[in-house]
Coordinates of C-alpha atoms and ligand atoms in Angstrom, one line a residue:
X1 CA 0.0 0.0 -0.1
X2 CA 1.2 3.4 -0.8
X3 CA 2.5 5.6 2.1
X4 CA 2.7 9.5 2.5
X5 CA 6.5 8.6 2.4
X6 CA 6.2 7.6 -1.3
X7 CA 6.2 11.3 -2.1
X8 CA 9.6 13.1 -1.5
X9 CA 8.9 15.7 1.1
X10 CA 10.7 18.1 -0.8
X11 CA 7.8 18.0 -3.2
X12 CA 5.4 19.0 -0.5
X13 CA 4.8 22.4 0.9
X14 CA 2.3 23.6 3.4
X15 CA -0.1 26.5 2.0
X16 CA -1.5 27.5 5.4
X17 CA -0.6 26.9 8.9
X18 CA -3.3 24.5 9.7
X19 CA -1.9 21.2 11.3
X20 CA -2.4 18.1 9.3
X21 CA -4.8 15.9 11.5
X22 CA -3.0 14.2 14.0
X23 CA -0.6 11.5 13.1
X24 CA 0.6 9.1 15.5
X25 CA 4.0 8.3 14.3
X26 CA 4.8 4.8 15.6
X27 CA 8.2 3.6 14.2
X28 CA 7.8 3.8 10.2
X29 CA 4.1 4.0 10.0
X30 CA 2.0 6.9 10.0
X31 CA -1.6 6.5 11.1
X32 CA -3.4 9.8 11.1
X33 CA -6.6 9.8 12.9
X34 CA -9.1 12.2 11.3
X35 CA -11.7 13.2 13.7
X36 CA -15.1 12.5 13.1
X37 CA -16.3 9.9 10.3
X38 CA -13.6 9.8 8.0
X39 CA -13.7 13.1 6.4
X40 CA -12.4 12.9 2.8
X41 CA -9.0 13.9 1.4
X42 CA -9.4 16.2 -1.5
X43 CA -7.1 16.6 -4.5
X44 CA -7.5 19.9 -6.3
X45 CA -6.3 19.3 -10.0
X46 CA -5.1 22.3 -12.0
X47 CA -1.7 21.9 -13.4
X48 CA -1.1 18.2 -13.6
X49 CA -4.1 17.0 -15.5
X50 CA -3.4 13.4 -15.4
X51 CA -4.0 10.4 -12.8
X52 CA -0.8 8.3 -13.1
X53 CA 2.7 9.9 -12.3
X54 CA 0.7 12.4 -10.5
X55 CA 2.6 13.2 -6.9
X56 CA -0.2 15.4 -5.7
X57 CA -2.9 12.7 -6.2
X58 CA -0.6 10.1 -5.2
X59 CA -0.1 11.9 -2.0
X60 CA -3.7 12.6 -1.3
X61 CA -4.4 8.9 -1.7
X62 CA -1.5 7.8 0.8
X63 CA -2.9 10.0 3.3
X64 CA -6.6 8.8 2.7
X65 CA -5.6 5.1 2.8
X66 CA -3.7 5.7 6.2
X67 CA -6.7 7.4 7.6
X68 CA -9.2 4.8 6.3
X69 CA -10.7 8.0 4.4
X70 CA -12.3 8.6 1.1
X71 CA -10.7 10.5 -1.5
X72 CA -12.0 12.8 -4.3
X73 CA -10.5 14.9 -7.1
X74 CA -11.9 18.5 -8.1
X75 CA -11.1 20.6 -11.0
X76 CA -12.6 24.3 -11.5
X77 CA -13.2 25.6 -14.9
X78 CA -12.4 29.2 -14.9
X79 CA -14.3 31.4 -17.2
X80 CA -11.0 32.9 -18.4
X81 CA -7.3 32.1 -18.1
X82 CA -4.9 34.5 -19.2
X83 CA -5.1 35.0 -23.0
X84 CA -6.7 31.1 -23.5
X85 CA -9.0 30.8 -26.4
X86 CA -11.5 28.4 -27.5
X87 CA -8.4 26.2 -29.2
X88 CA -6.9 25.6 -25.6
X89 CA -9.9 25.0 -23.6
X90 CA -11.2 22.6 -26.3
X91 CA -7.9 20.9 -26.1
X92 CA -7.9 21.1 -22.1
X93 CA -11.4 19.7 -21.7
X94 CA -10.9 17.0 -24.1
X95 CA -8.0 15.7 -21.9
X96 CA -9.8 16.1 -18.8
X97 CA -12.7 13.9 -20.0
X98 CA -10.2 11.0 -20.4
X99 CA -9.0 11.8 -16.9
X100 CA -12.8 11.7 -15.5
X101 CA -12.9 8.3 -17.2
X102 CA -9.8 7.1 -15.6
X103 CA -10.8 8.3 -12.2
X104 CA -14.3 6.6 -12.4
X105 CA -12.6 3.4 -13.2
X106 CA -10.6 3.8 -9.9
X107 CA -13.7 4.7 -7.9
X108 CA -12.4 8.1 -7.4
X109 CA -15.0 10.7 -7.8
X110 CA -14.3 13.6 -9.9
X111 CA -15.9 17.1 -9.3
X112 CA -16.0 19.7 -12.0
X113 CA -16.8 23.3 -10.8
X114 CA -17.1 26.4 -12.7
X115 CA -16.1 29.8 -11.5
X116 CA -13.2 31.6 -9.9
X117 CA -11.1 28.6 -8.9
X118 CA -9.6 29.8 -5.5
X119 CA -13.0 30.6 -4.0
X120 CA -15.2 27.9 -5.6
X121 CA -12.9 25.0 -4.7
X122 CA -12.3 26.0 -1.1
X123 CA -15.9 26.4 -0.6
X124 CA -16.9 22.9 -2.1
X125 CA -14.1 21.1 -0.2
X126 CA -15.4 22.7 3.0
X127 CA -19.1 21.4 2.1
X128 CA -17.4 18.2 1.7
X129 CA -16.2 18.3 5.1
X130 CA -12.5 17.8 3.6
X131 CA -9.8 16.9 6.1
X132 CA -7.1 18.1 4.1
X133 CA -6.6 19.5 0.7
X134 CA -3.8 18.5 -1.6
X135 CA -3.0 20.6 -4.8
X136 CA -0.6 21.3 -7.7
X137 CA 2.5 23.6 -7.5
X138 CA 2.5 26.3 -10.2
X139 CA 4.8 29.1 -10.4
X140 CA 2.6 31.3 -12.3
X141 CA 1.3 34.8 -10.6
X142 CA -2.3 34.0 -11.4
X143 CA -2.0 30.5 -9.7
X144 CA -0.4 31.6 -6.6
X145 CA -3.1 34.0 -6.4
X146 CA -5.8 31.1 -6.5
X147 CA -3.9 29.1 -3.9
X148 CA -3.5 32.1 -1.5
X149 CA -7.3 32.5 -1.7
X150 CA -8.2 28.8 -1.2
X151 CA -5.4 28.5 1.7
X152 CA -7.0 31.4 3.5
X153 CA -10.7 30.1 3.2
X154 CA -9.6 26.8 4.3
X155 CA -7.5 28.1 7.2
X156 CA -10.6 30.0 8.6
X157 CA -12.0 26.4 9.2
X158 CA -8.9 24.8 10.3
X159 CA -8.4 22.8 7.1
X160 CA -4.7 22.2 6.0
X161 CA -3.9 22.6 2.4
X162 CA -0.6 21.3 0.7
X163 CA 1.0 22.0 -2.5
X164 CA 3.0 19.0 -4.4
X165 CA 5.5 19.8 -7.3
X166 CA 4.6 17.3 -10.0
X167 CA 5.5 19.5 -13.1
X168 CA 9.2 19.4 -12.3
X169 CA 11.5 16.3 -12.0
X170 CA 13.4 18.0 -9.3
X171 CA 11.1 20.0 -7.2
X172 CA 11.3 23.9 -8.2
X173 CA 11.7 24.8 -4.5
X174 CA 14.4 22.0 -3.8
X175 CA 16.7 23.1 -7.0
X176 CA 17.3 26.6 -5.7
X177 CA 15.8 29.3 -3.1
X178 CA 16.5 32.0 -5.6
X179 CA 16.2 33.2 -9.2
X180 CA 19.0 31.4 -11.2
X181 CA 21.1 33.7 -13.7
X182 CA 21.5 31.1 -16.5
X183 CA 21.2 27.5 -17.5
X184 CA 24.9 27.1 -16.5
X185 CA 24.2 28.1 -12.9
X186 CA 21.0 25.9 -12.4
X187 CA 22.3 22.9 -14.2
X188 CA 24.8 21.5 -11.5
X189 CA 22.3 22.1 -8.9
X190 CA 19.6 20.2 -11.0
X191 CA 22.0 17.4 -12.0
X192 CA 23.3 16.9 -8.3
X193 CA 19.5 16.0 -7.2
X194 CA 18.6 14.2 -10.4
X195 CA 19.6 10.9 -9.2
X196 CA 17.3 11.1 -6.1
X197 CA 14.3 12.1 -8.3
X198 CA 14.6 10.0 -11.5
X199 CA 12.5 7.3 -10.3
X200 CA 9.0 6.1 -11.6
X201 CA 6.4 6.8 -9.0
X202 CA 3.9 4.1 -7.6
X203 CA 0.6 3.9 -9.4
X204 CA -2.4 5.3 -8.4
X205 CA -4.8 2.5 -7.1
X206 CA -8.5 2.0 -6.7
X207 CA -9.4 3.6 -3.7
X208 CA -11.2 1.3 -1.1
X209 CA -13.2 4.0 0.9
X210 CA -16.5 5.3 -0.7
X211 CA -17.0 9.0 -0.9
X212 CA -20.2 10.1 0.8
X213 CA -20.4 13.8 -0.4
X214 CA -22.4 15.0 -3.4
X215 CA -20.3 15.1 -6.6
X216 CA -21.8 16.6 -9.6
X217 CA -21.7 13.8 -12.1
X218 CA -19.4 14.9 -14.9
X219 CA -20.2 13.3 -18.3
X220 CA -16.8 13.2 -20.2
X221 CA -18.8 13.6 -23.4
X222 CA -20.3 16.9 -22.2
X223 CA -16.9 18.6 -21.6
X224 CA -16.1 19.5 -25.4
X225 CA -19.3 21.1 -25.4
X226 CA -18.6 23.1 -22.2
X227 CA -15.8 24.5 -24.1
X228 CA -18.0 25.9 -26.9
X229 CA -20.0 27.7 -24.5
X230 CA -17.2 29.6 -22.6
X231 CA -17.1 33.5 -23.3
X232 CA -13.6 33.3 -24.6
X233 CA -11.7 34.5 -27.9
X234 CA -13.3 32.1 -30.6
X235 CA -11.0 33.2 -33.5
X236 CA -8.4 30.7 -32.4
X237 CA -10.5 27.7 -33.2
X238 CA -9.7 24.1 -32.0
X239 CA -7.0 22.2 -33.7
X240 CA -7.9 18.8 -35.4
X241 CA -4.5 17.5 -36.2
X242 CA -3.5 16.5 -32.6
X243 CA -5.5 14.2 -30.1
X244 CA -5.6 15.5 -26.3
X245 CA -5.3 13.7 -23.2
X246 CA -2.9 11.5 -21.4
X247 CA -3.3 8.5 -23.7
X248 CA -2.4 10.5 -26.6
X249 CA 0.6 12.0 -25.0
X250 CA 2.0 8.5 -24.2
X251 CA 1.5 7.9 -27.9
X252 CA 3.2 11.0 -29.1
X253 CA 6.2 10.1 -26.8
X254 CA 6.5 6.5 -28.1
X255 CA 6.3 7.8 -31.7
X256 CA 9.0 10.5 -30.8
X257 CA 11.3 8.0 -29.2
X258 CA 10.8 5.4 -32.1
X259 CA 11.2 7.5 -35.0
X260 CA 12.8 11.0 -34.1
X261 CA 14.7 11.1 -31.0
X262 CA 17.8 9.9 -32.7
X263 CA 18.1 13.0 -35.2
X264 CA 17.4 15.5 -32.3
X265 CA 21.1 16.6 -31.7
X266 CA 21.7 17.7 -35.0
X267 CA 18.1 18.3 -36.4
X268 CA 16.5 19.9 -33.5
X269 CA 17.0 23.7 -35.1
X270 CA 15.7 22.8 -38.4
X271 CA 11.8 23.4 -38.7
X272 CA 11.5 21.1 -41.6
X273 CA 13.4 18.1 -40.1
X274 CA 10.5 17.2 -37.7
X275 CA 13.2 16.3 -35.2
X276 CA 11.6 17.5 -32.2
X277 CA 9.1 15.9 -29.8
X278 CA 6.3 18.2 -30.2
X279 CA 5.5 17.2 -26.6
X280 CA 4.8 20.6 -25.3
X281 CA 1.1 20.7 -25.5
X282 CA 0.9 17.5 -23.2
X283 CA 3.4 18.8 -21.0
X284 CA 1.8 22.1 -20.5
X285 CA -1.6 20.7 -19.5
X286 CA 0.1 18.1 -17.6
X287 CA -1.2 15.1 -19.6
X288 CA 2.4 13.7 -19.7
X289 CA 4.8 14.0 -16.8
X290 CA 8.3 15.1 -17.6
X291 CA 9.5 12.5 -15.4
X292 CA 8.0 9.7 -17.5
X293 CA 9.4 11.2 -20.7
X294 CA 12.8 11.6 -19.1
X295 CA 12.9 8.0 -17.9
X296 CA 11.7 7.0 -21.4
X297 CA 14.5 8.7 -23.2
X298 CA 17.1 7.5 -21.1
X299 CA 16.3 3.8 -21.7
X300 CA 15.8 4.4 -25.4
X301 CA 18.1 3.1 -28.0
X302 CA 19.3 6.5 -29.3
X303 CA 22.7 8.1 -29.7
X304 CA 23.9 9.5 -26.5
X305 CA 24.1 13.2 -27.8
X306 CA 20.7 13.1 -28.8
X307 CA 19.4 11.9 -25.5
X308 CA 21.6 14.3 -23.8
X309 CA 20.5 17.4 -25.9
X310 CA 16.9 16.5 -25.4
X311 CA 17.2 16.2 -21.6
X312 CA 18.9 19.6 -21.6
X313 CA 15.9 21.0 -22.9
X314 CA 13.2 18.9 -21.0
X315 CA 15.0 19.2 -17.7
X316 CA 17.5 22.1 -17.4
X317 CA 15.7 24.7 -19.7
X318 CA 12.2 23.8 -18.4
X319 CA 13.1 23.7 -14.8
X320 CA 14.9 27.1 -15.3
X321 CA 11.7 28.5 -16.6
X322 CA 9.8 27.5 -13.6
X323 CA 12.7 28.9 -11.4
X324 CA 12.5 32.1 -13.2
X325 CA 8.6 32.4 -12.9
X326 CA 8.7 31.5 -9.3
X327 CA 11.3 34.1 -8.3
X328 CA 11.0 37.0 -10.8
X329 CA 7.9 39.0 -9.8
X330 CA 7.8 40.6 -13.2
X331 CA 8.5 37.5 -15.4
X332 CA 6.1 39.1 -18.1
X333 CA 7.5 42.3 -18.1
X334 CA 10.8 44.0 -18.6
X335 CA 11.0 44.4 -14.7
X336 CA 11.9 40.7 -14.9
X337 CA 14.8 41.2 -17.3
X338 CA 18.7 41.9 -15.9
X339 CA 19.7 45.3 -15.4
X340 CA 22.2 45.2 -18.3
X341 CA 19.5 44.3 -20.8
X342 CA 17.0 46.9 -19.4
X343 CA 19.8 49.4 -19.8
X344 CA 20.9 48.7 -23.2
X345 CA 17.0 48.6 -24.3
X346 CA 16.7 52.0 -22.6
X347 CA 19.7 53.7 -24.6
X348 CA 18.2 52.4 -27.8
X349 CA 14.7 53.3 -27.1
X350 CA 14.8 56.2 -29.8
X351 CA 16.7 54.3 -32.3
X352 CA 14.6 54.4 -35.8
X353 CA 12.6 51.2 -36.4
X354 CA 12.8 49.9 -40.0
X355 CA 9.2 48.7 -39.8
X356 CA 6.3 49.4 -37.3
X357 CA 3.3 46.9 -37.1
X358 CA 0.1 46.9 -34.9
X359 CA -1.0 43.9 -32.8
X360 CA -3.4 43.5 -35.4
X361 CA -1.0 43.3 -38.2
X362 CA 1.3 40.9 -36.4
X363 CA -1.7 38.7 -35.7
X364 CA -2.7 38.6 -39.3
X365 CA 0.8 37.9 -40.3
X366 CA 0.8 41.1 -42.5
X367 CA 4.4 42.2 -42.1
X368 CA 7.1 42.7 -44.9
X369 CA 8.9 39.7 -43.9
X370 CA 7.8 36.3 -45.6
X371 CA 9.5 34.1 -42.9
X372 CA 8.1 35.9 -39.9
X373 CA 4.5 35.7 -41.6
X374 CA 5.0 31.8 -42.4
X375 CA 6.0 31.5 -38.6
X376 CA 3.0 33.4 -37.6
X377 CA 0.6 31.7 -40.0
X378 CA 2.1 27.9 -38.9
X379 CA 1.1 29.1 -35.2
X380 CA -2.6 30.5 -36.3
X381 CA -3.1 27.1 -38.2
X382 CA -1.5 24.4 -36.0
X383 CA -1.3 25.9 -32.6
X384 CA 2.4 25.2 -32.6
X385 CA 5.5 26.9 -33.7
X386 CA 9.1 25.3 -34.0
X387 CA 11.5 26.4 -31.3
X388 CA 14.0 27.9 -33.5
X389 CA 11.5 30.2 -35.2
X390 CA 10.0 31.1 -31.9
X391 CA 13.3 32.9 -31.2
X392 CA 13.4 34.6 -34.3
X393 CA 9.4 35.4 -34.3
X394 CA 9.8 37.1 -30.8
X395 CA 13.1 39.0 -31.7
X396 CA 11.4 40.7 -34.9
X397 CA 8.6 41.8 -32.6
X398 CA 11.0 43.9 -30.6
X399 CA 12.7 45.2 -34.0
X400 CA 9.3 46.3 -35.3
X401 CA 7.3 47.8 -32.3
X402 CA 7.7 51.0 -30.9
X403 CA 9.3 50.1 -27.3
X404 CA 10.6 46.9 -25.7
X405 CA 7.6 46.9 -23.3
X406 CA 4.9 46.8 -26.2
X407 CA 7.0 44.1 -27.9
X408 CA 6.8 41.9 -24.8
X409 CA 3.0 42.6 -24.5
X410 CA 2.6 41.7 -28.1
X411 CA 4.6 38.5 -28.1
X412 CA 2.8 37.4 -24.9
X413 CA -0.7 38.2 -26.5
X414 CA 0.0 36.2 -29.6
X415 CA 1.7 33.5 -27.9
X416 CA -0.8 32.8 -25.2
X417 CA -3.7 33.4 -27.6
X418 CA -2.6 30.9 -30.5
X419 CA 0.0 28.6 -29.2
X420 CA -1.5 25.1 -27.6
X421 CA 1.3 25.3 -25.1
X422 CA 1.1 28.9 -24.0
X423 CA 0.4 30.4 -20.8
X424 CA 3.4 28.5 -19.5
X425 CA 6.4 29.4 -17.5
X426 CA 8.4 28.2 -20.6
X427 CA 6.7 31.0 -22.7
X428 CA 7.0 33.9 -20.6
X429 CA 10.7 32.8 -19.8
X430 CA 11.3 32.1 -23.7
X431 CA 9.9 35.6 -24.6
X432 CA 11.8 37.3 -21.6
X433 CA 14.8 35.5 -23.2
X434 CA 14.3 36.4 -26.8
X435 CA 13.5 40.1 -25.9
X436 CA 15.0 41.1 -22.6
X437 CA 18.1 38.6 -22.4
X438 CA 16.9 36.8 -19.5
X439 CA 19.3 33.8 -18.9
X440 CA 21.4 35.3 -22.0
X441 CA 24.2 37.8 -21.9
X442 CA 25.3 41.0 -24.0
X443 CA 26.3 40.4 -27.6
X444 CA 27.7 42.9 -30.2
X445 CA 25.7 46.2 -30.0
X446 CA 23.3 47.2 -32.7
X447 CA 20.3 49.7 -33.4
X448 CA 17.2 49.0 -31.3
X449 CA 18.7 45.7 -29.6
X450 CA 21.7 47.4 -28.1
X451 CA 23.7 44.2 -27.0
X452 CA 20.5 42.0 -26.8
X453 CA 21.3 39.0 -28.9
X454 CA 20.2 39.6 -32.5
X455 CA 18.9 37.3 -35.1
X456 CA 18.0 37.7 -38.7
X457 CA 16.9 35.8 -41.7
X458 CA 20.4 35.1 -43.0
X459 CA 21.2 33.5 -39.8
X460 CA 18.0 31.2 -40.3
X461 CA 19.2 30.3 -43.9
X462 CA 22.3 29.2 -42.4
X463 CA 20.3 26.7 -40.1
X464 CA 17.5 25.6 -42.6
X465 CA 15.9 25.8 -46.0
X466 CA 13.9 29.1 -45.5
X467 CA 12.1 29.0 -49.1
X468 CA 11.1 25.5 -48.2
X469 CA 9.5 26.3 -44.8
X470 CA 7.7 29.2 -46.3
X471 CA 6.3 27.0 -49.1
X472 CA 5.3 24.2 -46.6
X473 CA 3.4 26.8 -44.5
X474 CA 1.8 28.2 -47.6
X475 CA 0.5 24.7 -48.6
X476 CA -0.7 23.9 -45.0
X477 CA -2.7 27.4 -45.3
X478 CA -4.2 26.2 -48.7
X479 CA -5.4 22.6 -47.4
X480 CA -7.2 24.6 -44.5
Ligands
FAD501 P1 11.4 19.8 -27.7 O1 12.5 20.5 -28.3 O2 11.1 18.6 -28.3 O3 11.7 19.7 -26.2 C1 11.0 18.8 -25.3 C2 10.3 19.8 -24.1 O4 11.4 20.4 -23.5 C3 9.3 20.7 -24.6 O5 8.1 20.3 -24.9 C4 9.4 21.7 -23.4 O6 8.5 21.1 -22.4 C5 10.9 21.7 -23.0 N1 11.5 22.7 -23.7 C6 12.1 22.7 -24.9 N2 12.8 23.8 -25.0 C7 12.6 24.7 -24.1 C8 13.0 26.1 -23.8 N3 13.7 26.7 -24.4 N4 12.5 26.3 -22.6 C9 11.8 25.8 -21.6 N5 11.5 24.4 -22.1 C10 11.8 23.8 -23.2 N6 7.5 26.4 -24.5 C11 6.2 26.3 -24.1 O7 6.1 25.1 -23.4 N7 5.2 27.0 -24.1 C12 5.3 28.2 -24.7 O8 4.5 29.1 -24.6 C13 6.6 28.5 -25.1 N8 6.9 29.8 -25.8 C14 8.1 30.2 -26.2 C15 8.4 31.5 -26.7 C16 9.6 31.8 -27.3 C17 9.9 33.2 -27.7 C18 10.7 30.9 -27.2 C19 12.0 31.3 -27.8 C20 10.5 29.7 -26.6 C21 9.2 29.3 -26.2 N9 8.9 28.1 -25.5 C22 7.8 27.7 -25.1 C23 10.2 27.0 -25.4 C24 10.2 25.9 -26.5 O9 10.2 26.8 -27.7 C25 9.2 25.1 -26.6 O10 9.1 24.2 -25.4 C26 9.5 23.9 -27.7 O11 9.6 24.6 -29.0 C27 8.2 23.0 -27.7 O12 8.3 22.0 -28.8 P2 8.7 20.5 -28.6 O13 7.7 20.0 -27.6 O14 8.8 19.9 -29.9 O15 10.1 20.8 -27.9
FO1_502 N1 -6.5 25.5 -14.9 C1 -7.6 25.5 -14.3 O1 -7.6 25.0 -13.0 N2 -8.9 25.8 -14.5 C2 -9.1 26.3 -15.9 O2 -10.4 26.4 -16.3 C3 -7.7 26.4 -16.6 C4 -7.7 26.9 -18.0 C5 -6.7 27.0 -18.7 C6 -6.9 27.4 -20.0 C7 -5.5 27.2 -21.0 C8 -4.6 26.9 -20.3 O3 -3.3 26.8 -21.3 C9 -4.4 26.4 -19.0 C10 -5.5 26.5 -18.3 N3 -5.5 26.0 -17.1 C11 -6.5 26.0 -16.2 C12 -4.1 26.1 -16.3 C13 -3.8 24.5 -16.1 O4 -4.0 24.4 -14.8 C14 -2.1 24.6 -15.9 O5 -1.8 25.7 -15.0 C15 -1.3 24.8 -17.1 O6 -1.8 23.6 -17.6 C16 0.0 25.2 -17.1 O7 0.6 24.5 -16.3

């Protein structure tokens, strides 16, 4: 039987000062006594939208099993979430439908609420007489607000709330207590701890104690309809080329490992090579755990340099992004950028711009640059953009807007509206890297950019077949 010890305590952070129900700690065993008749343990799912490989759900089940208590899972559908559009809600709710089915098969109730998550979820947990609420860690400001709100409501009724980091292989708070300067400073901290965390977690099991509370029944088929009824931007329509959910995520992982991982080291910067995993939507919505991806890649038959190059992105770069968003208050503004970058951008603030475009012109891919327009088109059509082009795409927005502040706002707006993997620590960090030099260093100075790293089309032509890429997006557009 799983025990609360199965989840490394470095993943777990109390979110209020309430005591967990008393545990009698006999040697090696935890036997919590939840007063009254077995109040349930509730897991509030929001970042890690999966059943297996989910340390938050695992810990909640372990606490419930040791108390002989029921277990329930709750998700709250927010009417808006950053710049999320119909496209992302449809993908997310599709995946949640599969999660609901998997929980039902384990006898674990799944409650879908709607409204302001911090408030709605806390109130529902109190109505179920929750003994303790376990939830996901998230570095984003909006999520920390939800957590603070819920933790306060629960604390007023002496209900403990715990946060568990299931997004990162090495828990974000364990990697470093402060903002790391660059990949080279966080890499040794992660690599030192990796051997302690690169282990497959136990499975979530059928739960033996029935939940007595009232759970609004969720018909998984209805969830996609829910997406269509939300008051969100509908120009970014659902994508049809990609299946959503934990099962599709595992299939995509297997396909990547079998057919493309071995080309990753040398071809990952070529948008036409298809050498990257394209797992980011599944990692963003938590359908797939980075831990499972890392273990599968480690065991794969592929050149060592391919595996190392991939794990550098999946582990070091991805966990550096959470470190940045957790510790840099203004991670989505220039305020989060290093002083040298803010200074150089300031000095170049009044340099003449070769072109200037509005948010609408960018959004409709109506610039003078066919390569930039093709990348924007690819994002509009598919909900994805190849990583190398994302750097070029963001840097040109700096070059063709009136100020670096406007550039960041435009890049975030477009990235969060059109990308399936948007609204993510990786995105705010990728944009801050491209426009504000975060985790980068000064380069040769030039107009507008100052010493921010510059990229141009001839640089892209050295990396890949630019006309070929533009043609491919054109044919993609004509087949839509
Ligand atoms: P692969 O190359 O196969 O990498 C595997 C996984 O590692 C990715 O899915 C991702 O989770 C992680 N990863 C890869 N590169 C990075 C990186 N540079 N930083 C952090 N994690 C990384 N990523 C997002 O998930 N959401 C975003 O909104 C996003 N916006 C970006 C915006 C800009 C301007 C830039 C420069 C990068 C952005 N990235 C974003 C990071 C990266 O480009 C994408 O994660 C990657 O292209 C996703 O494609 P893939 O899954 O095929 O990646
Ligand atoms: N999380 C929620 O708990 N409720 C939502 O309604 C919700 C909507 C949403 C839409 C788009 C998107 O990209 C993420 C969304 N999330 C929502 C956030 C999710 O919980 C995770 O934070 C993300 O998957 C990033 O980790």
